[in-house]
Amino acid sequence: MSAFKTLDDVDVKGKRVLVRVDLNVPMADGKVTDTTRIDRVVPTLTELSDKGAKVILMAHFGRPKGAVVPEMSLKPVAEATAAILSRPVAFAGNCIGEEAATAVATLADGDLLMLENARFHKGEEANDPEFAKALAANGDIYVNDAFSVSHRAHASSEGLAHLLPAYAGRSMEAELRALDAALGNPQRPVLAVVGGAKVSTKLDLLENLVGKVDRLVIGGGMANTFLAAMGKPVGKSLCEHDLGDTARRILEAAKAAGCEVILPKDVVVAKEFKAGADARCIPLDAVADDDMILDVGTDSLGSLAVHMEDTKTVVWNGPLGAFEIPPFDNGTVTAARQVAMLTKAGRLTSVAGGGDTLAALNQAGASDDFSYISTAGGAFLEWLEGKELPGVKALSAS
Ligand code: AMP
């Protein structure tokens, strides 16, 4: 793991600490409806405040594209954050200029202040050096606690790290350590579960993983593309028939890298994709022209269970079937529960994230027992694709 500094490496007492957080929370009628993102940054904010820092929160909300859009104000989020922290969080109506400077100047040690949506300025997404300088004017130290925005080279997520001494917050630190334990420096064998709808959206991810993991389980709609490429019938299943060459190329790359690809051995099919549809578990060769493959079968799950037995690290992205509609959630739920159980027993490390993965693992009641669940979405996927995340790189360089 590339080196980065943490809150253990700095004395923050009396310092103005600019903290980038991800508070892009779901809202309805001006109220926060899911506080997960706020909860994740609580440890960093309380620690800084307890240590006597002047804590200045920077964040974005929605996509105002450089204009002031009152509905995208962070003020209600500041109020929700204050309620969760059980301490006051002041608010400044602009993240730079007079208004921000005045609000910062009134802070006592341990106080918290949230600055208005950074994306109200074009310079934020453009990573404009002048805008970054204007942000930096209000801080002595920069802390990035927003892994989920670190795939963007924006002023508050990247630019600032070059202007102020930069540190990873506790949530960023936990995420980077979990990711390192999963793919950077993992215990082997490493098994990746990749599911979801399409191969086309996960090409980079598959290509990166075959070079890094020992076993790659492919499920979900994307497995159909691989099965079709191998000459198996897929009926009217979701399948990208034009990606046959791509699928074969990925299988070749896996072979060359010594990565075992584990595709479904049997499948659950139905004539219709709806709740209560007549679902049958059948061998691959028995898929009829009017069948839709909607989940992996019981033999496949048995084989996966055997592979899990001596696996030391699991990385999971995407459901193994159309999990939103029972009984097609069976594959995802069964496999997720096994990973959760083995993790709880201390037999493996498990890291999951991206897109629908969270919903699927929650549905299985498995998320609490995974070693780490990333809520980062796009940043987590880019990391799975092996891309360098600008916000993380800047932290390491600082
Ligand atoms: P993704 O966002 O790529 O992770 O894809 C998640 C979506 O893939 C979910 O909505 C699943 O219902 C869908 N999915 C998984 N397996 C299948 C399948 N065999 N047929 C159709 N859709 C599927």
Coordinates of C-alpha atoms and ligand atoms in Angstrom, one line a residue:
M1 CA 0.0 0.0 0.0
S2 CA 1.4 3.4 -0.9
A3 CA 2.2 5.4 2.2
F4 CA -0.2 8.0 3.5
K5 CA -0.3 9.9 6.7
T6 CA -3.2 9.5 9.2
L7 CA -4.5 11.4 12.2
D8 CA -1.9 9.6 14.3
D9 CA 0.8 11.6 12.6
V10 CA -0.3 15.2 13.4
D11 CA -1.1 17.4 16.3
V12 CA -4.3 19.2 15.4
K13 CA -4.8 21.3 18.5
G14 CA -5.7 24.8 17.7
K15 CA -5.3 24.2 14.0
R16 CA -7.8 24.9 11.3
V17 CA -8.5 21.5 9.7
L18 CA -10.3 21.4 6.4
V19 CA -12.0 18.0 6.2
R20 CA -13.3 16.7 2.9
V21 CA -16.3 14.5 3.6
D22 CA -18.9 12.8 1.4
L23 CA -22.3 14.0 2.6
N24 CA -24.1 13.5 -0.7
V25 CA -26.9 11.8 1.3
P26 CA -30.4 10.9 0.0
M27 CA -33.0 13.6 0.9
A28 CA -36.7 13.9 0.7
D29 CA -38.7 17.0 1.6
G30 CA -35.6 18.7 3.0
K31 CA -34.8 15.8 5.4
V32 CA -32.0 13.3 5.2
T33 CA -33.5 9.8 4.6
D34 CA -30.4 7.7 5.0
T35 CA -27.6 8.8 7.4
T36 CA -25.0 6.1 6.4
R37 CA -22.6 8.6 4.9
I38 CA -22.8 10.9 7.9
D39 CA -22.3 8.0 10.3
R40 CA -19.1 7.0 8.5
V41 CA -17.4 10.3 9.1
V42 CA -18.4 10.6 12.8
P43 CA -15.2 9.0 14.1
T44 CA -13.0 11.5 12.3
L45 CA -15.1 14.5 13.2
T46 CA -15.4 13.6 16.9
E47 CA -11.7 12.8 17.1
L48 CA -10.6 16.1 15.6
S49 CA -13.1 18.1 17.7
D50 CA -12.0 16.3 20.9
K51 CA -8.4 17.0 20.1
G52 CA -9.2 20.7 19.9
A53 CA -9.1 21.3 16.2
K54 CA -11.2 23.9 14.5
V55 CA -13.1 21.4 12.3
I56 CA -14.1 22.8 8.9
L57 CA -16.2 20.4 6.7
M58 CA -16.1 20.6 2.9
A59 CA -18.5 18.6 0.8
H60 CA -20.6 18.6 -2.3
F61 CA -24.3 17.9 -2.8
G62 CA -25.9 16.9 -6.1
R63 CA -24.8 18.3 -9.4
P64 CA -25.3 22.1 -9.4
K65 CA -22.6 22.3 -12.1
G66 CA -20.9 25.5 -10.9
A67 CA -24.1 27.5 -10.1
V68 CA -25.8 28.3 -6.8
V69 CA -28.8 26.1 -6.6
P70 CA -30.6 26.7 -3.3
E71 CA -32.2 23.2 -3.3
M72 CA -28.7 21.8 -3.3
S73 CA -27.6 23.7 -0.2
L74 CA -25.8 21.7 2.5
K75 CA -27.5 23.5 5.3
P76 CA -30.1 20.7 6.1
V77 CA -27.2 18.3 6.0
A78 CA -25.2 20.4 8.5
E79 CA -28.3 20.2 10.8
A80 CA -28.5 16.4 10.4
T81 CA -24.8 16.1 11.1
A82 CA -25.1 18.2 14.2
A83 CA -27.9 16.0 15.4
I84 CA -25.9 12.8 14.9
L85 CA -22.8 14.3 16.5
S86 CA -24.8 15.7 19.3
R87 CA -22.7 18.9 19.0
P88 CA -23.3 22.2 17.2
V89 CA -22.2 22.5 13.5
A90 CA -22.1 26.1 12.3
F91 CA -22.8 26.8 8.6
A92 CA -21.2 29.2 6.2
G93 CA -23.2 30.1 3.0
N94 CA -20.1 30.0 0.8
C95 CA -17.1 27.7 0.9
I96 CA -14.6 30.5 -0.1
G97 CA -14.3 34.3 0.3
E98 CA -15.4 36.7 3.0
E99 CA -18.3 34.6 4.3
A100 CA -16.2 31.5 4.8
A101 CA -13.3 33.4 6.3
T102 CA -15.5 35.2 8.8
A103 CA -17.1 32.0 9.9
V104 CA -13.8 30.3 10.3
A105 CA -12.3 33.2 12.3
T106 CA -15.1 32.8 14.9
L107 CA -14.3 29.2 15.6
A108 CA -12.9 28.2 19.0
D109 CA -10.9 25.0 19.5
G110 CA -13.1 22.0 19.1
D111 CA -15.8 23.8 17.2
L112 CA -17.3 22.5 13.9
L113 CA -18.3 24.4 10.8
M114 CA -19.7 23.2 7.5
L115 CA -19.0 25.1 4.3
E116 CA -21.6 25.4 1.6
N117 CA -21.6 23.0 -1.4
A118 CA -18.2 23.2 -3.1
R119 CA -19.8 22.5 -6.5
F120 CA -21.6 25.8 -6.4
H121 CA -18.3 27.0 -7.9
K122 CA -17.1 25.8 -11.3
G123 CA -13.5 25.7 -10.0
E124 CA -14.3 22.6 -7.8
E125 CA -14.9 20.1 -10.5
A126 CA -12.4 21.8 -12.8
N127 CA -9.8 21.5 -10.1
D128 CA -8.9 25.1 -10.7
P129 CA -5.7 26.0 -8.8
E130 CA -7.1 29.5 -7.9
F131 CA -10.2 27.9 -6.4
A132 CA -8.1 25.4 -4.5
K133 CA -6.0 28.2 -3.2
A134 CA -9.2 30.0 -2.0
L135 CA -10.2 26.9 -0.1
A136 CA -6.8 26.4 1.3
A137 CA -6.8 30.0 2.7
N138 CA -9.1 28.8 5.5
G139 CA -7.1 25.8 6.7
D140 CA -3.7 24.8 8.1
I141 CA -4.2 21.1 7.5
Y142 CA -6.2 19.0 5.0
V143 CA -7.9 15.8 5.9
N144 CA -9.5 13.6 3.2
D145 CA -12.2 11.3 4.7
A146 CA -14.1 10.8 1.5
F147 CA -12.8 7.7 -0.3
S148 CA -16.0 7.7 -2.4
V149 CA -15.1 10.9 -4.2
S150 CA -11.4 10.2 -4.5
H151 CA -11.7 8.9 -8.0
R152 CA -12.4 12.5 -9.0
A153 CA -9.6 15.0 -9.3
H154 CA -11.6 17.9 -7.9
A155 CA -10.2 20.8 -5.9
S156 CA -11.5 19.6 -2.6
S157 CA -10.6 15.9 -3.2
E158 CA -7.3 16.3 -4.9
G159 CA -6.1 19.9 -5.4
L160 CA -6.0 20.8 -1.7
A161 CA -3.6 17.9 -0.9
H162 CA -0.9 19.7 -2.9
L163 CA -1.4 22.9 -1.0
L164 CA -1.7 21.9 2.6
P165 CA -0.2 19.0 4.7
A166 CA -2.6 16.2 3.9
Y167 CA -3.8 13.3 6.0
A168 CA -6.3 10.4 5.6
G169 CA -9.3 10.6 7.9
R170 CA -10.3 7.5 9.8
S171 CA -12.9 6.4 7.3
M172 CA -10.5 6.8 4.4
E173 CA -7.9 5.0 6.4
A174 CA -10.2 2.0 7.1
E175 CA -11.2 1.8 3.4
L176 CA -7.6 1.9 2.2
R177 CA -6.6 -0.8 4.6
A178 CA -9.5 -3.0 3.7
L179 CA -8.8 -2.7 0.0
D180 CA -5.2 -3.4 0.5
A181 CA -6.1 -6.6 2.5
A182 CA -8.4 -7.6 -0.3
L183 CA -6.3 -7.1 -3.5
G184 CA -3.1 -5.1 -2.7
N185 CA -1.5 -7.5 -0.2
P186 CA -4.0 -10.3 0.3
Q187 CA -3.8 -13.7 1.9
R188 CA -4.1 -16.3 -0.8
P189 CA -6.0 -17.9 -2.4
V190 CA -8.1 -14.9 -3.3
L191 CA -11.5 -15.6 -4.8
A192 CA -13.5 -12.8 -6.6
V193 CA -17.2 -13.1 -7.1
V194 CA -18.3 -10.9 -10.0
G195 CA -22.0 -10.8 -10.9
G196 CA -24.4 -8.2 -12.3
A197 CA -26.2 -7.6 -15.5
K198 CA -23.6 -7.0 -18.2
V199 CA -20.0 -7.8 -19.2
S200 CA -19.8 -4.5 -21.1
T201 CA -19.9 -2.4 -17.9
K202 CA -17.3 -4.6 -16.2
L203 CA -14.7 -5.3 -18.8
D204 CA -11.9 -3.3 -17.2
L205 CA -12.8 -4.9 -13.9
L206 CA -12.7 -8.5 -15.2
E207 CA -9.5 -7.8 -17.1
N208 CA -7.8 -6.4 -13.9
L209 CA -9.1 -9.2 -11.7
V210 CA -7.9 -12.1 -13.8
G211 CA -4.4 -10.8 -13.3
K212 CA -4.8 -10.5 -9.5
V213 CA -7.0 -13.2 -8.1
D214 CA -6.6 -17.0 -8.0
R215 CA -10.3 -17.8 -8.6
L216 CA -12.9 -15.8 -10.4
V217 CA -16.5 -16.7 -10.0
I218 CA -18.7 -15.2 -12.8
G219 CA -22.4 -15.1 -12.2
G220 CA -25.5 -13.0 -13.0
G221 CA -26.5 -11.9 -16.4
M222 CA -22.9 -11.5 -17.4
A223 CA -22.2 -15.3 -17.0
N224 CA -24.7 -15.8 -19.9
T225 CA -22.4 -14.0 -22.2
F226 CA -19.6 -16.3 -21.3
L227 CA -21.7 -19.4 -21.6
A228 CA -22.9 -18.3 -25.0
A229 CA -19.3 -17.7 -26.1
M230 CA -18.6 -21.3 -25.1
G231 CA -21.4 -22.5 -27.3
K232 CA -23.9 -23.1 -24.6
P233 CA -27.6 -22.4 -25.2
V234 CA -28.9 -19.3 -23.3
G235 CA -32.4 -19.1 -24.8
K236 CA -33.8 -15.6 -24.3
S237 CA -31.6 -14.7 -21.3
L238 CA -30.0 -11.4 -20.9
C239 CA -26.8 -11.9 -23.0
E240 CA -24.4 -9.7 -25.0
H241 CA -24.0 -12.0 -28.0
D242 CA -21.8 -9.5 -29.7
L243 CA -19.2 -9.8 -26.9
G244 CA -18.3 -13.4 -27.6
D245 CA -14.8 -12.6 -28.7
T246 CA -14.3 -10.4 -25.6
A247 CA -15.5 -13.1 -23.3
R248 CA -13.1 -15.6 -24.9
R249 CA -10.3 -13.1 -24.6
I250 CA -10.9 -12.8 -20.9
L251 CA -10.9 -16.5 -20.5
E252 CA -7.6 -16.8 -22.3
A253 CA -6.1 -14.0 -20.2
A254 CA -7.2 -15.8 -17.1
K255 CA -5.7 -19.0 -18.2
A256 CA -2.4 -17.3 -19.0
A257 CA -2.4 -15.7 -15.6
G258 CA -3.2 -18.9 -13.8
C259 CA -6.6 -17.7 -12.6
E260 CA -9.3 -20.3 -12.4
V261 CA -12.6 -19.1 -13.9
I262 CA -15.6 -20.6 -12.3
L263 CA -18.8 -20.3 -14.4
P264 CA -22.2 -21.8 -13.5
K265 CA -22.5 -25.5 -13.9
D266 CA -26.3 -25.4 -13.8
V267 CA -28.8 -22.6 -13.9
V268 CA -32.2 -21.6 -12.6
V269 CA -34.5 -20.7 -15.5
A270 CA -38.1 -19.4 -16.0
K271 CA -40.2 -18.5 -18.9
E272 CA -41.0 -15.1 -17.4
F273 CA -39.2 -12.7 -15.2
K274 CA -41.7 -12.1 -12.5
A275 CA -42.3 -12.9 -8.8
G276 CA -43.7 -16.4 -8.4
A277 CA -42.7 -17.5 -11.9
D278 CA -42.3 -21.2 -12.3
A279 CA -38.5 -21.6 -11.7
R280 CA -36.6 -24.7 -12.5
C281 CA -33.0 -25.7 -11.9
I282 CA -31.6 -27.4 -15.0
P283 CA -28.2 -28.5 -16.5
L284 CA -26.6 -26.0 -18.9
D285 CA -27.4 -28.0 -22.0
A286 CA -31.1 -28.2 -21.2
V287 CA -31.8 -24.4 -21.6
A288 CA -34.6 -24.1 -24.1
D289 CA -35.2 -21.3 -26.6
D290 CA -37.9 -19.7 -24.5
D291 CA -36.0 -20.0 -21.2
M292 CA -34.5 -17.1 -19.3
I293 CA -31.5 -17.9 -17.0
L294 CA -32.1 -15.9 -13.9
D295 CA -29.9 -17.4 -11.2
V296 CA -27.1 -20.0 -10.7
G297 CA -28.2 -23.5 -9.9
T298 CA -27.6 -25.8 -6.8
D299 CA -24.6 -27.7 -8.3
S300 CA -23.0 -24.3 -9.0
L301 CA -23.5 -23.3 -5.4
G302 CA -22.2 -26.6 -4.1
S303 CA -19.0 -26.1 -6.2
L304 CA -18.7 -22.5 -5.0
A305 CA -19.0 -23.7 -1.4
V306 CA -16.2 -26.2 -1.9
H307 CA -14.0 -23.5 -3.4
M308 CA -14.8 -21.2 -0.5
E309 CA -13.6 -23.8 2.0
D310 CA -9.9 -23.1 1.5
T311 CA -10.2 -19.5 0.2
K312 CA -8.5 -16.9 2.4
T313 CA -9.8 -13.7 0.8
V314 CA -13.1 -12.9 -1.0
V315 CA -13.7 -9.8 -3.1
W316 CA -17.4 -9.4 -4.1
N317 CA -19.1 -7.2 -6.7
G318 CA -22.5 -7.8 -8.1
P319 CA -25.3 -10.3 -7.6
L320 CA -25.2 -13.9 -8.9
G321 CA -28.8 -13.6 -10.2
A322 CA -31.8 -11.4 -10.6
F323 CA -31.9 -11.1 -6.8
E324 CA -34.6 -8.4 -6.6
I325 CA -37.3 -11.0 -7.4
P326 CA -37.5 -14.3 -5.4
P327 CA -36.7 -17.1 -5.9
F328 CA -33.9 -15.7 -8.1
D329 CA -32.2 -14.3 -5.1
N330 CA -31.3 -17.8 -3.9
G331 CA -27.8 -18.0 -5.4
T332 CA -26.7 -14.6 -4.1
V333 CA -28.2 -15.1 -0.7
T334 CA -26.8 -18.6 -0.2
A335 CA -23.3 -17.7 -1.3
A336 CA -23.3 -14.4 0.6
R337 CA -24.4 -16.2 3.8
Q338 CA -21.5 -18.7 3.4
V339 CA -19.0 -15.9 3.0
A340 CA -20.4 -14.2 6.0
M341 CA -20.3 -17.4 8.1
L342 CA -16.7 -18.1 7.1
T343 CA -15.7 -14.5 7.8
K344 CA -17.4 -14.6 11.2
A345 CA -15.5 -17.9 12.0
G346 CA -12.2 -16.1 11.2
R347 CA -11.5 -18.2 8.2
L348 CA -11.4 -15.6 5.6
T349 CA -11.4 -11.8 4.9
S350 CA -14.2 -10.5 2.8
V351 CA -14.6 -7.2 1.1
A352 CA -17.6 -6.2 -1.0
G353 CA -19.0 -3.1 -2.7
G354 CA -20.2 -1.4 -5.8
G355 CA -23.7 -0.8 -7.2
D356 CA -26.3 -3.3 -6.2
T357 CA -24.0 -5.4 -4.1
L358 CA -24.9 -3.7 -0.9
A359 CA -28.6 -4.2 -1.4
A360 CA -28.1 -7.8 -2.3
L361 CA -25.9 -8.5 0.7
N362 CA -28.4 -6.7 3.0
Q363 CA -31.2 -8.8 1.6
A364 CA -29.1 -11.9 2.5
G365 CA -28.7 -10.5 6.0
A366 CA -24.9 -11.0 5.4
S367 CA -23.5 -7.5 5.4
D368 CA -22.8 -7.2 9.1
D369 CA -20.5 -10.2 9.0
F370 CA -18.4 -9.3 6.0
S371 CA -15.0 -7.8 7.0
Y372 CA -15.6 -4.6 5.1
I373 CA -18.4 -3.3 3.0
S374 CA -17.5 -0.3 0.8
T375 CA -20.3 2.2 0.2
A376 CA -18.1 4.1 -2.3
G377 CA -19.8 3.0 -5.5
G378 CA -17.8 4.5 -8.4
A379 CA -14.6 4.8 -6.5
F380 CA -14.7 1.2 -5.4
L381 CA -15.3 0.0 -9.0
E382 CA -12.4 2.1 -10.3
W383 CA -10.2 0.6 -7.6
L384 CA -11.4 -2.9 -8.7
E385 CA -10.5 -1.9 -12.2
G386 CA -7.0 -1.3 -11.0
K387 CA -7.1 2.4 -11.6
E388 CA -5.1 4.9 -9.6
L389 CA -7.5 7.1 -7.7
P390 CA -6.3 10.8 -7.9
G391 CA -7.5 11.7 -4.4
V392 CA -5.7 8.7 -2.9
K393 CA -2.6 9.3 -5.0
A394 CA -2.4 12.9 -3.9
L395 CA -2.6 11.9 -0.2
S396 CA 0.3 9.5 -0.7
A397 CA 2.4 12.2 -2.5
S398 CA 1.7 14.8 0.2
Ligands
AMP1 P1 -24.9 -4.5 -11.9 O1 -25.5 -3.2 -11.7 O2 -24.2 -4.7 -13.2 O3 -24.2 -5.1 -10.7 O4 -26.2 -5.5 -12.2 C1 -27.2 -5.7 -11.2 C2 -28.4 -6.2 -11.9 O5 -28.2 -7.4 -12.6 C3 -29.5 -6.5 -10.9 O6 -30.6 -5.7 -11.1 C4 -29.9 -8.0 -11.2 O7 -31.3 -8.2 -11.2 C5 -29.3 -8.1 -12.6 N1 -29.1 -9.5 -12.9 C6 -28.3 -10.4 -12.3 N2 -28.4 -11.6 -12.9 C7 -29.3 -11.5 -13.9 C8 -29.8 -12.4 -14.9 N3 -29.4 -13.7 -14.9 N4 -30.7 -12.0 -15.8 C9 -31.1 -10.7 -15.7 N5 -30.7 -9.8 -14.9 C10 -29.8 -10.2 -13.9

